[in-house]
Amino acid sequence: MPNSIKSVLFATAIALSPFSIAQAQEDAPSQVLFTNANVFDGFSPDLIVGANVLVEGNAITQVSTDPIDAPNAFVVDVSGKTMTPGFIDMHQHVMLNPPEGTAAYQTRWDDAAGGAIALQYMNDHMLMKGITTVRDIAGDPLDIAKAIDMGLVRGPRVYSSGGAIGQTGGHSDWAGRNVPPATLENGQDMGQLTSNTWVTDGVDDVTRAARLNFRRGAAFLKVMGGGGVASEFDPLEILGLAEDEVARAVEIARDNGTYVAVHAYHDESYDRHLRLGTRSFEHGFLISEEMVRRMVAKYNETKDIVWSFQCYVSVNTFGSYETMPAFFTHEQKLKGVAVGEGVRAMSKWMNDYGMFIIGGSDMFSPGLVEKIKEDIVCPTSVGFSPAQALKHYTGNAGIVLKWSGPKDPYPTYHLGRIAPDSYADILIWDGNPLEDINLILDESKLQLVMKDGRAYKNTMVESDSIMYRPAVREPGVYP
Ligand SMILES: [Zn+2]
């Protein structure tokens, strides 16, 4: 091991020692009062101008345009700046990140390297850029999430589905052609060896995979309802899990008080999942106007379904053959082109008819993970307002996270809003993203990242302040 790497590891070990964590927590003020903030509350297109926001411990307890009496609070004046909730990426795959694409787990990387890469990305490209929560929707970062929650390592909150559930030859089947196809209990493909996907055939397999996920702490289930762009054996047009398998997944999810999210692209799979009780509909870029209408009607009636929009990858990455990831095969690139064309039409219908929408980047590999916030901005290029785009990643996302019911890993408060009884996940921006949403792409405009009441970045106070946090990580100074 080169000495430079050794010294970095040594410095990191000091930074993460229990002593320094306990010390930092002791030093952190228990009350923080932000004054004169212009607040985007997670929902309203109108800022609350000149608001005072009191954080006590890890929660927001008061938001008021009247003075808040908190004599012992550490006061941060944020006049002229905008406060938003921390962003929530509702479609992330933190573990599917090997540098040569997901399939490289098969041949070149083990899950230890995958975990190390994941942590680096989760700190540098998520938490430090203002993404304070991710819904991990195929992948198994459950023990990494545990370590983050214990304060041992740094990253966003994680709601995970555990391994995604699909069929042999579907979007969960990552075994190469020349290795034996996986079975549930003897998966020799990289997806199952790393617990990121399950290959299931029949309701018994689905039951087992679902319960294994919940046993490990999954907050919801992810199933494959159709073909995928990045997998090898499954054209987009096919259907994934069969009717009885979907019904069983929904049943097991409901038994656990939570819900199913589906990967699907077209009417046939959306129809199957709408009928059978799936609640979170990912992708959908090839569905018809009629299907959009059905979804909106169902939402208006029951308030229990959502469309999850992956704007940037569908509009830009899949925008043309040339912009597709280099590791895609010719066939995968053609599938991507079809997606790019469909998305512009269907996202306009979703907006026009008033569907309930969340944003999820699906941006998880080198070259994309650095740019997750492009996905937050992206809907404004297809007709959504800046306030809508921010709401997809804050207020709306927080509502859907609570659909995990008893499986919610963060059950005490709301997420994705600046309001009392919400976790103190707070961003401060130099400027107003409702006027110019592109400013969220400029890291120098992001002056505070607070998660769970702790500042991970704070450039608004003097460097000798107890609240000061550098803009980039300094190993050995803060845990
Ligand atoms: Zn995905």
Coordinates of C-alpha atoms and ligand atoms in Angstrom, one line a residue:
M1 CA 0.0 0.0 0.0
P2 CA 1.5 3.4 -0.9
N3 CA 2.3 5.6 2.0
S4 CA 0.0 8.4 0.8
I5 CA -3.0 6.0 0.9
K6 CA -1.9 4.7 4.4
S7 CA -1.8 8.2 5.7
V8 CA -5.2 9.1 4.3
L9 CA -6.7 5.9 5.9
F10 CA -5.0 6.8 9.2
A11 CA -6.4 10.3 9.2
T12 CA -9.8 9.0 8.4
A13 CA -9.6 6.5 11.2
I14 CA -8.9 9.4 13.6
A15 CA -11.7 11.4 12.2
L16 CA -14.1 8.6 12.7
S17 CA -13.1 7.5 16.1
P18 CA -15.9 7.3 18.7
F19 CA -14.1 9.9 20.8
S20 CA -14.1 12.6 18.2
I21 CA -17.8 11.9 17.3
A22 CA -18.8 12.1 21.0
Q23 CA -16.8 15.3 21.4
A24 CA -18.4 16.9 18.3
Q25 CA -21.8 16.0 19.5
E26 CA -21.1 17.5 22.9
D27 CA -19.9 20.7 21.3
A28 CA -22.8 21.1 18.9
P29 CA -25.4 23.7 20.1
S30 CA -28.7 22.0 21.1
Q31 CA -30.8 25.0 19.8
V32 CA -30.1 26.8 16.5
L33 CA -32.2 29.8 15.5
F34 CA -32.2 30.9 11.9
T35 CA -33.4 34.4 11.6
N36 CA -34.8 36.3 8.6
A37 CA -34.9 33.3 6.3
N38 CA -36.9 33.3 3.1
V39 CA -38.4 29.8 3.3
F40 CA -39.4 27.3 0.6
D41 CA -41.5 25.0 2.8
G42 CA -41.4 22.0 0.5
F43 CA -44.7 22.7 -1.1
S44 CA -45.8 26.3 -1.7
P45 CA -44.6 28.3 -4.7
D46 CA -44.6 31.3 -2.4
L47 CA -41.7 31.8 -0.1
I48 CA -42.3 32.6 3.6
V49 CA -40.5 35.9 3.7
G50 CA -38.5 36.9 6.8
A51 CA -39.2 33.7 8.8
N52 CA -37.5 32.6 11.9
V53 CA -36.8 28.8 12.2
L54 CA -35.9 27.1 15.4
V55 CA -34.1 23.8 15.4
E56 CA -34.0 21.9 18.7
G57 CA -31.9 18.8 18.7
N58 CA -32.6 17.0 15.4
A59 CA -36.0 18.6 14.7
I60 CA -37.5 21.8 13.5
T61 CA -39.8 22.9 16.3
Q62 CA -41.0 26.4 15.2
V63 CA -41.3 28.4 12.0
S64 CA -42.7 31.9 12.4
T65 CA -42.6 35.4 11.0
D66 CA -42.9 36.6 14.6
P67 CA -39.9 36.6 16.8
I68 CA -39.1 33.3 18.5
D69 CA -38.0 33.3 22.1
A70 CA -35.0 31.1 22.4
P71 CA -32.4 32.9 24.5
N72 CA -29.9 30.1 24.6
A73 CA -30.0 29.3 20.9
F74 CA -27.1 29.7 18.6
V75 CA -28.3 32.4 16.2
V76 CA -27.5 32.4 12.4
D77 CA -28.8 35.4 10.5
V78 CA -29.7 34.4 7.0
S79 CA -31.1 37.7 5.7
G80 CA -31.5 37.7 2.0
K81 CA -30.9 33.9 1.7
T82 CA -33.3 31.1 0.9
M83 CA -33.9 28.1 3.1
T84 CA -35.1 24.9 1.6
P85 CA -35.6 21.4 3.0
G86 CA -32.7 19.0 2.3
F87 CA -33.2 17.3 -1.1
I88 CA -34.6 13.7 -1.3
D89 CA -33.5 11.6 -4.2
M90 CA -36.3 9.1 -4.6
H91 CA -34.6 6.8 -7.2
Q92 CA -31.1 6.0 -6.2
H93 CA -28.9 2.9 -6.4
V94 CA -25.9 3.7 -4.2
M95 CA -24.5 0.2 -4.5
L96 CA -24.7 -0.2 -8.3
N97 CA -21.7 1.9 -8.9
P98 CA -18.6 0.1 -10.2
P99 CA -16.6 2.4 -12.5
E100 CA -17.2 0.3 -15.6
G101 CA -20.9 0.0 -15.1
T102 CA -23.1 -2.2 -13.0
A103 CA -22.2 -5.4 -14.8
A104 CA -18.6 -5.0 -13.8
Y105 CA -19.6 -6.5 -10.4
Q106 CA -19.6 -9.7 -12.3
T107 CA -16.0 -9.7 -13.2
R108 CA -13.9 -6.9 -11.7
W109 CA -15.2 -5.6 -8.3
D110 CA -16.3 -7.2 -5.1
D111 CA -19.0 -5.8 -2.8
A112 CA -16.3 -4.4 -0.4
A113 CA -15.1 -2.1 -3.1
G114 CA -18.7 -1.4 -4.0
G115 CA -19.4 -0.3 -0.4
A116 CA -16.3 1.8 -0.2
I117 CA -17.2 3.6 -3.5
A118 CA -20.8 4.0 -2.4
L119 CA -19.7 5.7 0.9
Q120 CA -17.5 8.1 -0.9
Y121 CA -20.3 9.1 -3.3
M122 CA -22.8 9.3 -0.6
N123 CA -20.7 11.8 1.3
D124 CA -19.2 13.8 -1.6
H125 CA -21.9 13.8 -4.2
M126 CA -25.0 13.5 -2.0
L127 CA -24.8 14.8 1.6
M128 CA -22.3 17.6 0.9
K129 CA -24.3 18.7 -2.1
G130 CA -27.5 18.9 -0.2
I131 CA -29.1 15.5 -0.8
T132 CA -29.9 14.6 2.7
T133 CA -32.0 11.5 2.0
V134 CA -32.0 8.9 -0.7
R135 CA -34.6 6.2 -1.4
D136 CA -32.5 3.4 -2.6
I137 CA -34.6 1.4 -5.0
A138 CA -32.7 -1.8 -5.8
G139 CA -29.5 -2.4 -4.0
D140 CA -28.6 -3.3 -0.5
P141 CA -26.9 -0.4 1.4
L142 CA -28.8 -1.4 4.6
D143 CA -25.8 -1.9 6.8
I144 CA -24.1 1.2 5.4
A145 CA -27.3 3.1 6.3
K146 CA -27.0 1.6 9.8
A147 CA -23.4 2.9 10.1
I148 CA -24.4 6.3 8.9
D149 CA -27.3 6.5 11.4
M150 CA -24.8 5.5 14.2
G151 CA -22.5 8.4 13.2
L152 CA -19.6 6.1 12.3
V153 CA -19.5 7.3 8.7
R154 CA -21.2 10.2 6.8
G155 CA -23.9 10.1 4.2
P156 CA -27.6 10.8 3.6
R157 CA -30.5 9.0 5.3
V158 CA -31.4 5.9 3.4
Y159 CA -34.7 4.3 2.7
S160 CA -33.9 1.0 1.0
S161 CA -35.9 -1.6 -0.9
G162 CA -33.1 -4.1 -0.4
G163 CA -32.6 -6.3 -3.4
A164 CA -35.0 -5.7 -6.3
I165 CA -37.2 -8.6 -7.2
G166 CA -37.4 -9.7 -10.8
Q167 CA -37.7 -12.9 -12.9
T168 CA -35.2 -15.0 -14.7
G169 CA -34.1 -13.0 -17.8
G170 CA -35.5 -9.8 -16.3
H171 CA -34.1 -6.6 -15.1
S172 CA -32.8 -8.3 -11.9
D173 CA -30.9 -11.0 -13.8
W174 CA -27.3 -9.8 -14.2
A175 CA -25.7 -13.2 -14.7
G176 CA -23.7 -13.3 -18.0
R177 CA -24.8 -15.7 -20.7
N178 CA -22.0 -18.2 -19.9
V179 CA -22.6 -18.6 -16.2
P180 CA -25.5 -20.7 -14.7
P181 CA -28.6 -18.6 -14.3
A182 CA -29.2 -17.6 -10.7
T183 CA -31.8 -19.3 -8.4
L184 CA -33.1 -17.6 -5.3
E185 CA -31.1 -19.6 -2.8
N186 CA -28.1 -20.2 -4.9
G187 CA -27.5 -17.0 -6.8
Q188 CA -24.0 -17.1 -8.3
D189 CA -24.5 -13.9 -10.3
M190 CA -23.1 -10.6 -9.0
G191 CA -26.6 -9.2 -8.3
Q192 CA -27.4 -11.8 -5.7
L193 CA -24.0 -12.3 -4.3
T194 CA -24.1 -8.6 -3.4
S195 CA -27.7 -8.8 -2.3
N196 CA -28.6 -6.1 -4.8
T197 CA -31.1 -8.1 -6.8
W198 CA -33.1 -11.3 -6.5
V199 CA -33.9 -13.6 -9.4
T200 CA -37.3 -15.1 -8.6
D201 CA -39.7 -17.5 -10.4
G202 CA -43.1 -18.1 -8.9
V203 CA -44.9 -16.7 -5.8
D204 CA -42.9 -18.8 -3.3
D205 CA -39.7 -17.2 -4.5
V206 CA -41.3 -13.7 -4.4
T207 CA -42.5 -14.4 -0.9
R208 CA -39.1 -15.5 0.3
A209 CA -37.2 -12.6 -1.4
A210 CA -39.6 -10.0 0.0
R211 CA -39.4 -11.4 3.5
L212 CA -35.6 -11.6 3.3
N213 CA -35.6 -7.9 2.4
F214 CA -37.9 -6.9 5.3
R215 CA -35.9 -9.1 7.7
R216 CA -32.8 -7.0 6.8
G217 CA -34.6 -3.7 7.3
A218 CA -36.1 -2.8 3.9
A219 CA -38.6 0.1 4.0
F220 CA -40.6 -1.0 0.9
L221 CA -40.2 -3.4 -2.0
K222 CA -39.0 -2.8 -5.5
V223 CA -40.1 -5.2 -8.3
M224 CA -39.4 -5.4 -12.0
G225 CA -42.5 -5.0 -14.0
G226 CA -40.9 -4.9 -17.5
G227 CA -37.6 -4.8 -19.4
G228 CA -34.8 -2.5 -18.7
V229 CA -32.4 -0.3 -20.6
A230 CA -29.2 -1.5 -19.0
S231 CA -29.8 -5.2 -18.6
E232 CA -29.1 -7.8 -21.3
F233 CA -31.9 -10.2 -21.8
D234 CA -35.0 -8.1 -21.5
P235 CA -36.4 -5.8 -24.3
L236 CA -38.4 -2.9 -22.9
E237 CA -41.6 -4.3 -24.3
I238 CA -41.7 -7.4 -22.2
L239 CA -43.6 -7.8 -18.9
G240 CA -41.7 -8.7 -15.7
L241 CA -43.2 -10.4 -12.8
A242 CA -46.4 -12.3 -13.6
E243 CA -49.8 -11.4 -12.2
D244 CA -49.7 -13.8 -9.3
E245 CA -46.1 -12.8 -8.5
V246 CA -47.0 -9.1 -8.4
A247 CA -50.1 -9.8 -6.3
R248 CA -47.9 -11.7 -3.8
A249 CA -45.4 -8.9 -3.6
V250 CA -48.2 -6.4 -2.9
E251 CA -49.6 -8.7 -0.3
I252 CA -46.3 -9.1 1.5
A253 CA -45.7 -5.4 1.4
R254 CA -49.1 -4.6 2.8
D255 CA -48.6 -7.3 5.5
N256 CA -45.6 -5.2 6.6
G257 CA -47.6 -1.9 6.4
T258 CA -45.6 -0.6 3.4
Y259 CA -45.8 -0.6 -0.4
V260 CA -44.4 -1.8 -3.7
A261 CA -42.5 0.4 -6.2
V262 CA -42.3 -0.9 -9.8
H263 CA -39.8 -0.5 -12.6
A264 CA -41.8 -0.4 -15.8
Y265 CA -42.0 1.5 -19.0
H266 CA -45.2 0.9 -20.9
D267 CA -49.0 0.6 -20.6
E268 CA -49.2 -3.2 -20.2
S269 CA -47.0 -3.2 -17.1
Y270 CA -48.5 0.0 -15.7
D271 CA -51.9 -1.5 -16.1
R272 CA -51.0 -4.7 -14.3
H273 CA -49.5 -2.9 -11.4
L274 CA -52.3 -0.3 -11.1
R275 CA -54.9 -3.1 -10.9
L276 CA -52.9 -5.1 -8.4
G277 CA -52.1 -2.4 -5.9
T278 CA -48.5 -1.2 -6.6
R279 CA -48.1 2.4 -5.4
S280 CA -44.9 3.9 -6.7
F281 CA -44.5 3.9 -10.5
E282 CA -41.0 4.5 -11.7
H283 CA -40.0 5.5 -15.3
G284 CA -43.1 5.0 -17.4
F285 CA -41.6 6.8 -20.4
L286 CA -43.5 4.8 -23.0
I287 CA -47.0 5.0 -21.6
S288 CA -49.9 6.5 -23.4
E289 CA -52.0 9.6 -22.7
E290 CA -54.9 7.4 -21.7
M291 CA -52.7 5.6 -19.1
V292 CA -51.7 9.0 -17.7
R293 CA -55.4 9.9 -17.3
R294 CA -56.1 6.6 -15.6
M295 CA -53.3 7.2 -13.1
V296 CA -54.4 10.8 -12.4
A297 CA -58.0 9.6 -11.9
K298 CA -56.8 6.9 -9.5
Y299 CA -54.6 9.4 -7.6
N300 CA -57.4 11.9 -7.3
E301 CA -59.7 9.1 -5.9
T302 CA -57.3 7.5 -3.5
K303 CA -54.2 9.7 -3.0
D304 CA -52.2 6.5 -2.8
I305 CA -50.1 6.3 -6.0
V306 CA -47.3 8.4 -7.3
W307 CA -45.3 8.7 -10.5
S308 CA -41.5 8.8 -10.0
F309 CA -39.8 10.9 -12.7
Q310 CA -36.2 10.3 -13.8
C311 CA -35.9 13.4 -15.8
Y312 CA -32.2 13.9 -16.5
V313 CA -31.3 10.4 -17.6
S314 CA -34.4 10.1 -19.8
V315 CA -34.4 13.5 -21.4
N316 CA -30.6 14.1 -21.6
T317 CA -28.7 10.8 -21.2
F318 CA -31.2 8.9 -23.2
G319 CA -31.8 12.0 -25.4
S320 CA -29.7 10.7 -28.3
Y321 CA -27.7 7.7 -29.3
E322 CA -24.5 9.7 -28.9
T323 CA -25.2 10.8 -25.3
M324 CA -25.8 7.2 -24.0
P325 CA -23.2 5.8 -21.4
A326 CA -20.2 4.4 -23.3
F327 CA -20.6 1.0 -21.6
F328 CA -24.0 0.5 -23.2
T329 CA -24.2 -2.0 -26.1
H330 CA -25.8 -1.0 -29.4
E331 CA -29.1 -2.6 -28.3
Q332 CA -29.0 -0.9 -25.0
K333 CA -28.5 2.5 -26.7
L334 CA -31.5 1.9 -29.0
K335 CA -33.6 1.1 -26.0
G336 CA -32.4 4.4 -24.5
V337 CA -33.4 6.4 -27.6
A338 CA -37.0 5.1 -27.4
V339 CA -37.1 6.2 -23.8
G340 CA -35.8 9.6 -24.6
E341 CA -38.5 10.2 -27.2
G342 CA -41.4 8.9 -25.0
V343 CA -40.5 11.0 -21.9
R344 CA -41.2 14.4 -23.4
A345 CA -44.7 13.5 -24.3
M346 CA -45.7 11.7 -21.2
S347 CA -44.2 14.1 -18.7
K348 CA -46.2 16.9 -20.3
W349 CA -49.4 14.9 -19.9
M350 CA -48.5 14.2 -16.2
N351 CA -48.0 17.9 -15.7
D352 CA -51.1 19.0 -17.6
Y353 CA -53.4 16.5 -15.8
G354 CA -51.9 17.2 -12.4
M355 CA -50.3 13.9 -11.4
F356 CA -48.7 13.5 -8.0
I357 CA -45.0 13.4 -8.8
I358 CA -41.7 12.7 -7.0
G359 CA -38.2 13.1 -8.5
G360 CA -35.6 10.4 -8.4
S361 CA -32.4 10.7 -10.3
D362 CA -31.4 7.1 -11.2
M363 CA -27.9 8.7 -11.4
F364 CA -25.5 6.4 -9.6
S365 CA -22.3 5.7 -11.6
P366 CA -19.3 7.8 -12.3
G367 CA -20.1 10.5 -14.8
L368 CA -23.7 10.7 -13.5
V369 CA -23.5 10.6 -9.7
E370 CA -21.6 13.9 -9.6
K371 CA -24.6 15.6 -11.3
I372 CA -27.6 14.4 -9.4
K373 CA -28.8 18.0 -9.0
E374 CA -29.2 18.3 -12.7
D375 CA -32.1 15.9 -12.3
I376 CA -33.8 18.3 -9.8
V377 CA -33.5 21.2 -12.3
C378 CA -34.4 19.1 -15.4
P379 CA -38.2 19.2 -15.2
T380 CA -38.1 22.9 -15.8
S381 CA -36.8 22.0 -19.3
V382 CA -40.0 20.1 -20.0
G383 CA -42.6 22.6 -18.7
F384 CA -42.5 22.3 -14.9
S385 CA -42.0 25.4 -12.7
P386 CA -39.0 25.7 -10.4
A387 CA -41.4 25.3 -7.4
Q388 CA -42.8 22.1 -8.8
A389 CA -39.3 20.8 -9.5
L390 CA -38.2 21.5 -6.0
K391 CA -41.4 20.0 -4.6
H392 CA -40.7 16.7 -6.4
Y393 CA -37.5 16.5 -4.4
T394 CA -38.8 17.7 -1.1
G395 CA -42.4 17.9 0.1
N396 CA -43.8 15.3 -2.2
A397 CA -40.9 12.9 -1.6
G398 CA -41.4 13.2 2.1
I399 CA -45.0 12.2 1.8
V400 CA -44.1 9.0 -0.1
L401 CA -41.3 8.1 2.4
K402 CA -44.0 8.0 5.1
W403 CA -45.8 5.3 3.1
S404 CA -43.3 2.9 4.7
G405 CA -45.4 2.9 7.8
P406 CA -44.0 0.6 10.5
K407 CA -41.0 -0.1 8.2
D408 CA -40.0 3.6 8.2
P409 CA -36.4 3.8 9.5
Y410 CA -37.0 7.5 10.5
P411 CA -40.5 7.4 12.0
T412 CA -40.5 10.3 14.4
Y413 CA -40.9 13.4 12.2
H414 CA -41.8 14.5 8.7
L415 CA -39.1 14.7 6.0
G416 CA -38.8 17.1 3.1
R417 CA -40.4 20.2 4.6
I418 CA -39.5 23.3 6.6
A419 CA -42.2 23.0 9.3
P420 CA -42.6 22.1 12.9
D421 CA -42.3 18.3 13.7
S422 CA -39.9 17.8 10.8
Y423 CA -36.4 16.5 10.9
A424 CA -33.9 19.3 10.7
D425 CA -32.6 18.6 7.2
I426 CA -32.0 22.2 6.0
L427 CA -30.2 23.9 3.1
I428 CA -29.4 27.6 2.9
W429 CA -28.8 29.1 -0.5
D430 CA -27.2 32.4 -1.5
G431 CA -30.0 33.5 -3.8
N432 CA -33.5 32.3 -4.6
P433 CA -33.8 29.0 -6.5
L434 CA -37.5 29.7 -7.2
E435 CA -36.3 32.6 -9.4
D436 CA -33.2 30.9 -10.8
I437 CA -33.3 27.2 -10.2
N438 CA -29.9 26.7 -11.9
L439 CA -28.2 28.3 -8.9
I440 CA -28.6 25.0 -7.0
L441 CA -26.0 23.6 -9.4
D442 CA -23.4 26.0 -8.1
E443 CA -21.9 24.6 -5.0
S444 CA -20.6 28.0 -3.8
K445 CA -24.3 29.1 -3.5
L446 CA -25.0 26.2 -1.0
Q447 CA -23.9 27.7 2.3
L448 CA -25.4 25.3 4.8
V449 CA -26.1 21.6 4.8
M450 CA -27.8 20.5 8.0
K451 CA -28.9 16.9 8.4
D452 CA -30.6 15.7 11.6
G453 CA -29.8 19.0 13.3
R454 CA -26.0 18.8 12.6
A455 CA -24.2 21.1 10.2
Y456 CA -22.1 19.2 7.6
K457 CA -21.3 22.4 5.7
N458 CA -21.7 25.9 6.9
T459 CA -19.8 28.7 5.2
M460 CA -22.0 31.5 6.8
V461 CA -20.2 31.8 10.1
E462 CA -16.6 32.7 11.0
S463 CA -14.2 29.8 10.9
D464 CA -13.7 29.9 14.6
S465 CA -17.4 29.5 15.3
I466 CA -18.7 26.3 16.8
M467 CA -21.1 26.1 13.8
Y468 CA -18.4 26.5 11.2
R469 CA -18.1 23.6 8.8
P470 CA -15.8 23.7 5.8
A471 CA -17.2 23.5 2.3
V472 CA -15.2 20.3 1.7
R473 CA -14.3 17.5 4.0
E474 CA -11.2 18.0 6.2
P475 CA -10.3 14.6 7.6
G476 CA -9.3 14.7 11.2
V477 CA -11.2 17.9 12.0
Y478 CA -14.8 16.7 12.0
P479 CA -16.3 13.3 12.1
Ligands
ZN1 ZN -33.3 2.7 -11.4

